[in-house]
Amino acid sequence: MIALSSPYASIVYYPDAYSWDYVYTPPNNLSIVVQKVEEVIEIGGIFVAAFFYGGVLLLLCRTRHIFKSSKNYRVEAKILIQAIVITVYCTILNVFWHNYQVLLPASIWSYMALNFMWILNSGIYPLIYFILNKTIREKVRSSRDH
């Protein structure tokens, strides 16, 4: 954050590509460093989350009979599903964002899709809550019918 506030690293919006990107020309000499540090932190966090989710899933498989007998089984399963879906979405977004030159064709549609993924990232939580929470769905349905 501090590096992006300096005159040596910056992000700019390119309207012709419908996309944001780092500025790599002088005096923005630190943009590449900031991008790589950001990538390491984000991808590293994803691996840490994957490690813990893998451990949780392994534990649940080994103690399935205890887990299913819990009165909060459905609630706990929904929370786990939410966490996994959010982690997978963020993984896909971050991997493609930092490696789009290699993974995606160089077209305006690729850049636009990546930026829309960032915009949709803000809506992934409410969408998952809506899908998994019957009470919220019923309230939305009843308010729509009136």
PDB file of C-alpha atoms in Angstrom:
ATOM      1  CA  MET A   1       0.000   0.000   0.000  1.00  0.00           C
ATOM      2  CA  ILE A   2       2.782   2.431   0.883  1.00  0.00           C
ATOM      3  CA  ALA A   3       4.669   1.527  -2.306  1.00  0.00           C
ATOM      4  CA  LEU A   4       1.596   2.261  -4.429  1.00  0.00           C
ATOM      5  CA  SER A   5       1.305   5.650  -2.725  1.00  0.00           C
ATOM      6  CA  SER A   6       4.804   6.561  -3.838  1.00  0.00           C
ATOM      7  CA  PRO A   7       5.680   7.985  -7.265  1.00  0.00           C
ATOM      8  CA  TYR A   8       7.728   4.832  -7.988  1.00  0.00           C
ATOM      9  CA  ALA A   9       4.886   2.332  -8.310  1.00  0.00           C
ATOM     10  CA  SER A  10       1.400   2.891  -9.634  1.00  0.00           C
ATOM     11  CA  ILE A  11      -1.688   1.320 -11.121  1.00  0.00           C
ATOM     12  CA  VAL A  12      -3.612   3.013 -13.898  1.00  0.00           C
ATOM     13  CA  TYR A  13      -6.875   2.354 -15.716  1.00  0.00           C
ATOM     14  CA  TYR A  14      -6.625   1.758 -19.480  1.00  0.00           C
ATOM     15  CA  PRO A  15     -10.053   2.602 -20.969  1.00  0.00           C
ATOM     16  CA  ASP A  16      -9.217   1.107 -24.370  1.00  0.00           C
ATOM     17  CA  ALA A  17      -8.579  -2.280 -22.706  1.00  0.00           C
ATOM     18  CA  TYR A  18     -11.295  -1.937 -20.029  1.00  0.00           C
ATOM     19  CA  SER A  19      -8.598  -2.877 -17.568  1.00  0.00           C
ATOM     20  CA  TRP A  20      -6.354  -1.815 -14.716  1.00  0.00           C
ATOM     21  CA  ASP A  21      -2.652  -2.599 -14.787  1.00  0.00           C
ATOM     22  CA  TYR A  22       0.627  -1.586 -13.235  1.00  0.00           C
ATOM     23  CA  VAL A  23       2.674   1.134 -14.911  1.00  0.00           C
ATOM     24  CA  TYR A  24       6.105  -0.260 -15.728  1.00  0.00           C
ATOM     25  CA  THR A  25       7.717   2.779 -17.359  1.00  0.00           C
ATOM     26  CA  PRO A  26      10.002   5.138 -15.407  1.00  0.00           C
ATOM     27  CA  PRO A  27       9.658   6.618 -12.828  1.00  0.00           C
ATOM     28  CA  ASN A  28       7.474   3.633 -11.793  1.00  0.00           C
ATOM     29  CA  ASN A  29      10.486   1.399 -11.243  1.00  0.00           C
ATOM     30  CA  LEU A  30       8.949  -0.382  -8.249  1.00  0.00           C
ATOM     31  CA  SER A  31       5.736  -1.492  -9.981  1.00  0.00           C
ATOM     32  CA  ILE A  32       7.166  -4.896 -10.919  1.00  0.00           C
ATOM     33  CA  VAL A  33       8.413  -5.415  -7.348  1.00  0.00           C
ATOM     34  CA  VAL A  34       5.044  -4.430  -5.876  1.00  0.00           C
ATOM     35  CA  GLN A  35       3.230  -6.761  -8.278  1.00  0.00           C
ATOM     36  CA  LYS A  36       5.500  -9.714  -7.442  1.00  0.00           C
ATOM     37  CA  VAL A  37       5.222  -9.124  -3.684  1.00  0.00           C
ATOM     38  CA  GLU A  38       1.449  -8.880  -4.021  1.00  0.00           C
ATOM     39  CA  GLU A  39       1.373 -12.119  -6.026  1.00  0.00           C
ATOM     40  CA  VAL A  40       3.520 -13.996  -3.496  1.00  0.00           C
ATOM     41  CA  ILE A  41       1.331 -12.829  -0.596  1.00  0.00           C
ATOM     42  CA  GLU A  42      -1.945 -13.679  -2.366  1.00  0.00           C
ATOM     43  CA  ILE A  43      -0.896 -17.041  -3.807  1.00  0.00           C
ATOM     44  CA  GLY A  44       0.910 -17.924  -0.565  1.00  0.00           C
ATOM     45  CA  GLY A  45      -2.252 -17.205   1.403  1.00  0.00           C
ATOM     46  CA  ILE A  46      -4.187 -19.450  -0.940  1.00  0.00           C
ATOM     47  CA  PHE A  47      -1.802 -22.342  -0.282  1.00  0.00           C
ATOM     48  CA  VAL A  48      -2.099 -21.785   3.475  1.00  0.00           C
ATOM     49  CA  ALA A  49      -5.908 -21.806   3.198  1.00  0.00           C
ATOM     50  CA  ALA A  50      -5.813 -24.925   0.996  1.00  0.00           C
ATOM     51  CA  PHE A  51      -3.617 -26.675   3.568  1.00  0.00           C
ATOM     52  CA  PHE A  52      -6.054 -25.930   6.393  1.00  0.00           C
ATOM     53  CA  TYR A  53      -9.158 -26.778   4.337  1.00  0.00           C
ATOM     54  CA  GLY A  54      -7.515 -30.039   3.320  1.00  0.00           C
ATOM     55  CA  GLY A  55      -6.851 -30.784   6.991  1.00  0.00           C
ATOM     56  CA  VAL A  56     -10.446 -29.967   7.923  1.00  0.00           C
ATOM     57  CA  LEU A  57     -11.811 -32.184   5.139  1.00  0.00           C
ATOM     58  CA  LEU A  58      -9.484 -35.027   6.127  1.00  0.00           C
ATOM     59  CA  LEU A  59     -10.569 -34.711   9.755  1.00  0.00           C
ATOM     60  CA  LEU A  60     -14.233 -34.656   8.737  1.00  0.00           C
ATOM     61  CA  CYS A  61     -13.813 -37.784   6.617  1.00  0.00           C
ATOM     62  CA  ARG A  62     -12.125 -39.629   9.477  1.00  0.00           C
ATOM     63  CA  THR A  63     -14.719 -38.567  12.053  1.00  0.00           C
ATOM     64  CA  ARG A  64     -17.729 -38.559   9.737  1.00  0.00           C
ATOM     65  CA  HIS A  65     -19.987 -40.437  12.141  1.00  0.00           C
ATOM     66  CA  ILE A  66     -19.332 -37.923  14.939  1.00  0.00           C
ATOM     67  CA  PHE A  67     -19.692 -34.957  12.579  1.00  0.00           C
ATOM     68  CA  LYS A  68     -23.001 -36.179  11.127  1.00  0.00           C
ATOM     69  CA  SER A  69     -24.451 -36.820  14.569  1.00  0.00           C
ATOM     70  CA  SER A  70     -23.885 -33.188  15.554  1.00  0.00           C
ATOM     71  CA  LYS A  71     -27.080 -31.160  15.707  1.00  0.00           C
ATOM     72  CA  ASN A  72     -25.263 -28.341  13.899  1.00  0.00           C
ATOM     73  CA  TYR A  73     -24.135 -30.601  11.038  1.00  0.00           C
ATOM     74  CA  ARG A  74     -26.034 -28.762   8.286  1.00  0.00           C
ATOM     75  CA  VAL A  75     -24.950 -25.317   9.478  1.00  0.00           C
ATOM     76  CA  GLU A  76     -21.318 -26.391   9.786  1.00  0.00           C
ATOM     77  CA  ALA A  77     -21.401 -28.028   6.355  1.00  0.00           C
ATOM     78  CA  LYS A  78     -22.833 -24.852   4.798  1.00  0.00           C
ATOM     79  CA  ILE A  79     -20.124 -22.723   6.394  1.00  0.00           C
ATOM     80  CA  LEU A  80     -17.462 -25.099   5.081  1.00  0.00           C
ATOM     81  CA  ILE A  81     -18.990 -24.987   1.587  1.00  0.00           C
ATOM     82  CA  GLN A  82     -19.018 -21.180   1.683  1.00  0.00           C
ATOM     83  CA  ALA A  83     -15.382 -21.034   2.725  1.00  0.00           C
ATOM     84  CA  ILE A  84     -14.290 -23.504   0.050  1.00  0.00           C
ATOM     85  CA  VAL A  85     -16.243 -21.762  -2.740  1.00  0.00           C
ATOM     86  CA  ILE A  86     -14.801 -18.376  -1.780  1.00  0.00           C
ATOM     87  CA  THR A  87     -11.273 -19.795  -1.640  1.00  0.00           C
ATOM     88  CA  VAL A  88     -11.630 -21.483  -5.040  1.00  0.00           C
ATOM     89  CA  TYR A  89     -13.038 -18.298  -6.606  1.00  0.00           C
ATOM     90  CA  CYS A  90     -10.232 -16.177  -5.158  1.00  0.00           C
ATOM     91  CA  THR A  91      -7.651 -18.738  -6.273  1.00  0.00           C
ATOM     92  CA  ILE A  92      -8.886 -18.683  -9.860  1.00  0.00           C
ATOM     93  CA  LEU A  93      -9.091 -14.893  -9.840  1.00  0.00           C
ATOM     94  CA  ASN A  94      -5.598 -14.360  -8.421  1.00  0.00           C
ATOM     95  CA  VAL A  95      -3.878 -16.971 -10.576  1.00  0.00           C
ATOM     96  CA  PHE A  96      -5.426 -15.566 -13.758  1.00  0.00           C
ATOM     97  CA  TRP A  97      -4.884 -11.935 -12.683  1.00  0.00           C
ATOM     98  CA  HIS A  98      -1.154 -12.390 -12.123  1.00  0.00           C
ATOM     99  CA  ASN A  99      -0.583 -14.739 -15.066  1.00  0.00           C
ATOM    100  CA  TYR A 100      -3.076 -13.535 -17.666  1.00  0.00           C
ATOM    101  CA  GLN A 101      -0.327 -13.004 -20.263  1.00  0.00           C
ATOM    102  CA  VAL A 102       0.413 -16.740 -20.218  1.00  0.00           C
ATOM    103  CA  LEU A 103      -3.026 -18.213 -19.483  1.00  0.00           C
ATOM    104  CA  LEU A 104      -5.392 -16.036 -21.518  1.00  0.00           C
ATOM    105  CA  PRO A 105      -5.455 -14.786 -25.098  1.00  0.00           C
ATOM    106  CA  ALA A 106      -4.384 -11.160 -25.504  1.00  0.00           C
ATOM    107  CA  SER A 107      -7.798  -9.695 -26.196  1.00  0.00           C
ATOM    108  CA  ILE A 108     -10.005  -6.995 -24.790  1.00  0.00           C
ATOM    109  CA  TRP A 109     -12.458  -9.705 -23.684  1.00  0.00           C
ATOM    110  CA  SER A 110      -9.861 -11.387 -21.480  1.00  0.00           C
ATOM    111  CA  TYR A 111      -8.993  -8.116 -19.756  1.00  0.00           C
ATOM    112  CA  MET A 112     -12.630  -7.207 -19.360  1.00  0.00           C
ATOM    113  CA  ALA A 113     -13.482 -10.657 -17.934  1.00  0.00           C
ATOM    114  CA  LEU A 114     -10.705 -10.360 -15.343  1.00  0.00           C
ATOM    115  CA  ASN A 115     -11.927  -6.947 -14.267  1.00  0.00           C
ATOM    116  CA  PHE A 116     -15.494  -8.216 -14.020  1.00  0.00           C
ATOM    117  CA  MET A 117     -14.203 -11.043 -11.827  1.00  0.00           C
ATOM    118  CA  TRP A 118     -12.817  -8.387  -9.463  1.00  0.00           C
ATOM    119  CA  ILE A 119     -16.163  -6.611  -9.461  1.00  0.00           C
ATOM    120  CA  LEU A 120     -18.028  -9.888  -8.864  1.00  0.00           C
ATOM    121  CA  ASN A 121     -15.604 -10.667  -6.049  1.00  0.00           C
ATOM    122  CA  SER A 122     -17.531  -8.130  -3.968  1.00  0.00           C
ATOM    123  CA  GLY A 123     -20.775  -9.980  -4.653  1.00  0.00           C
ATOM    124  CA  ILE A 124     -19.619 -13.558  -4.103  1.00  0.00           C
ATOM    125  CA  TYR A 125     -20.407 -13.492  -0.361  1.00  0.00           C
ATOM    126  CA  PRO A 126     -24.027 -12.307  -0.691  1.00  0.00           C
ATOM    127  CA  LEU A 127     -24.578 -14.698  -3.600  1.00  0.00           C
ATOM    128  CA  ILE A 128     -23.386 -17.695  -1.594  1.00  0.00           C
ATOM    129  CA  TYR A 129     -25.426 -16.618   1.435  1.00  0.00           C
ATOM    130  CA  PHE A 130     -28.493 -16.290  -0.776  1.00  0.00           C
ATOM    131  CA  ILE A 131     -27.968 -19.730  -2.340  1.00  0.00           C
ATOM    132  CA  LEU A 132     -27.307 -21.543   0.947  1.00  0.00           C
ATOM    133  CA  ASN A 133     -29.663 -19.689   3.310  1.00  0.00           C
ATOM    134  CA  LYS A 134     -33.279 -20.765   2.945  1.00  0.00           C
ATOM    135  CA  THR A 135     -34.570 -18.018   5.260  1.00  0.00           C
ATOM    136  CA  ILE A 136     -33.045 -15.261   3.132  1.00  0.00           C
ATOM    137  CA  ARG A 137     -34.376 -16.833  -0.081  1.00  0.00           C
ATOM    138  CA  GLU A 138     -37.886 -17.024   1.380  1.00  0.00           C
ATOM    139  CA  LYS A 139     -37.764 -13.388   2.543  1.00  0.00           C
ATOM    140  CA  VAL A 140     -36.659 -12.235  -0.908  1.00  0.00           C
ATOM    141  CA  ARG A 141     -39.396 -14.313  -2.542  1.00  0.00           C
ATOM    142  CA  SER A 142     -42.083 -13.017  -0.186  1.00  0.00           C
ATOM    143  CA  SER A 143     -41.002  -9.381  -0.608  1.00  0.00           C
ATOM    144  CA  ARG A 144     -40.992  -9.818  -4.385  1.00  0.00           C
ATOM    145  CA  ASP A 145     -44.513 -11.276  -4.351  1.00  0.00           C
ATOM    146  CA  HIS A 146     -45.960  -8.312  -2.437  1.00  0.00           C
TER     147      HIS A 146
END
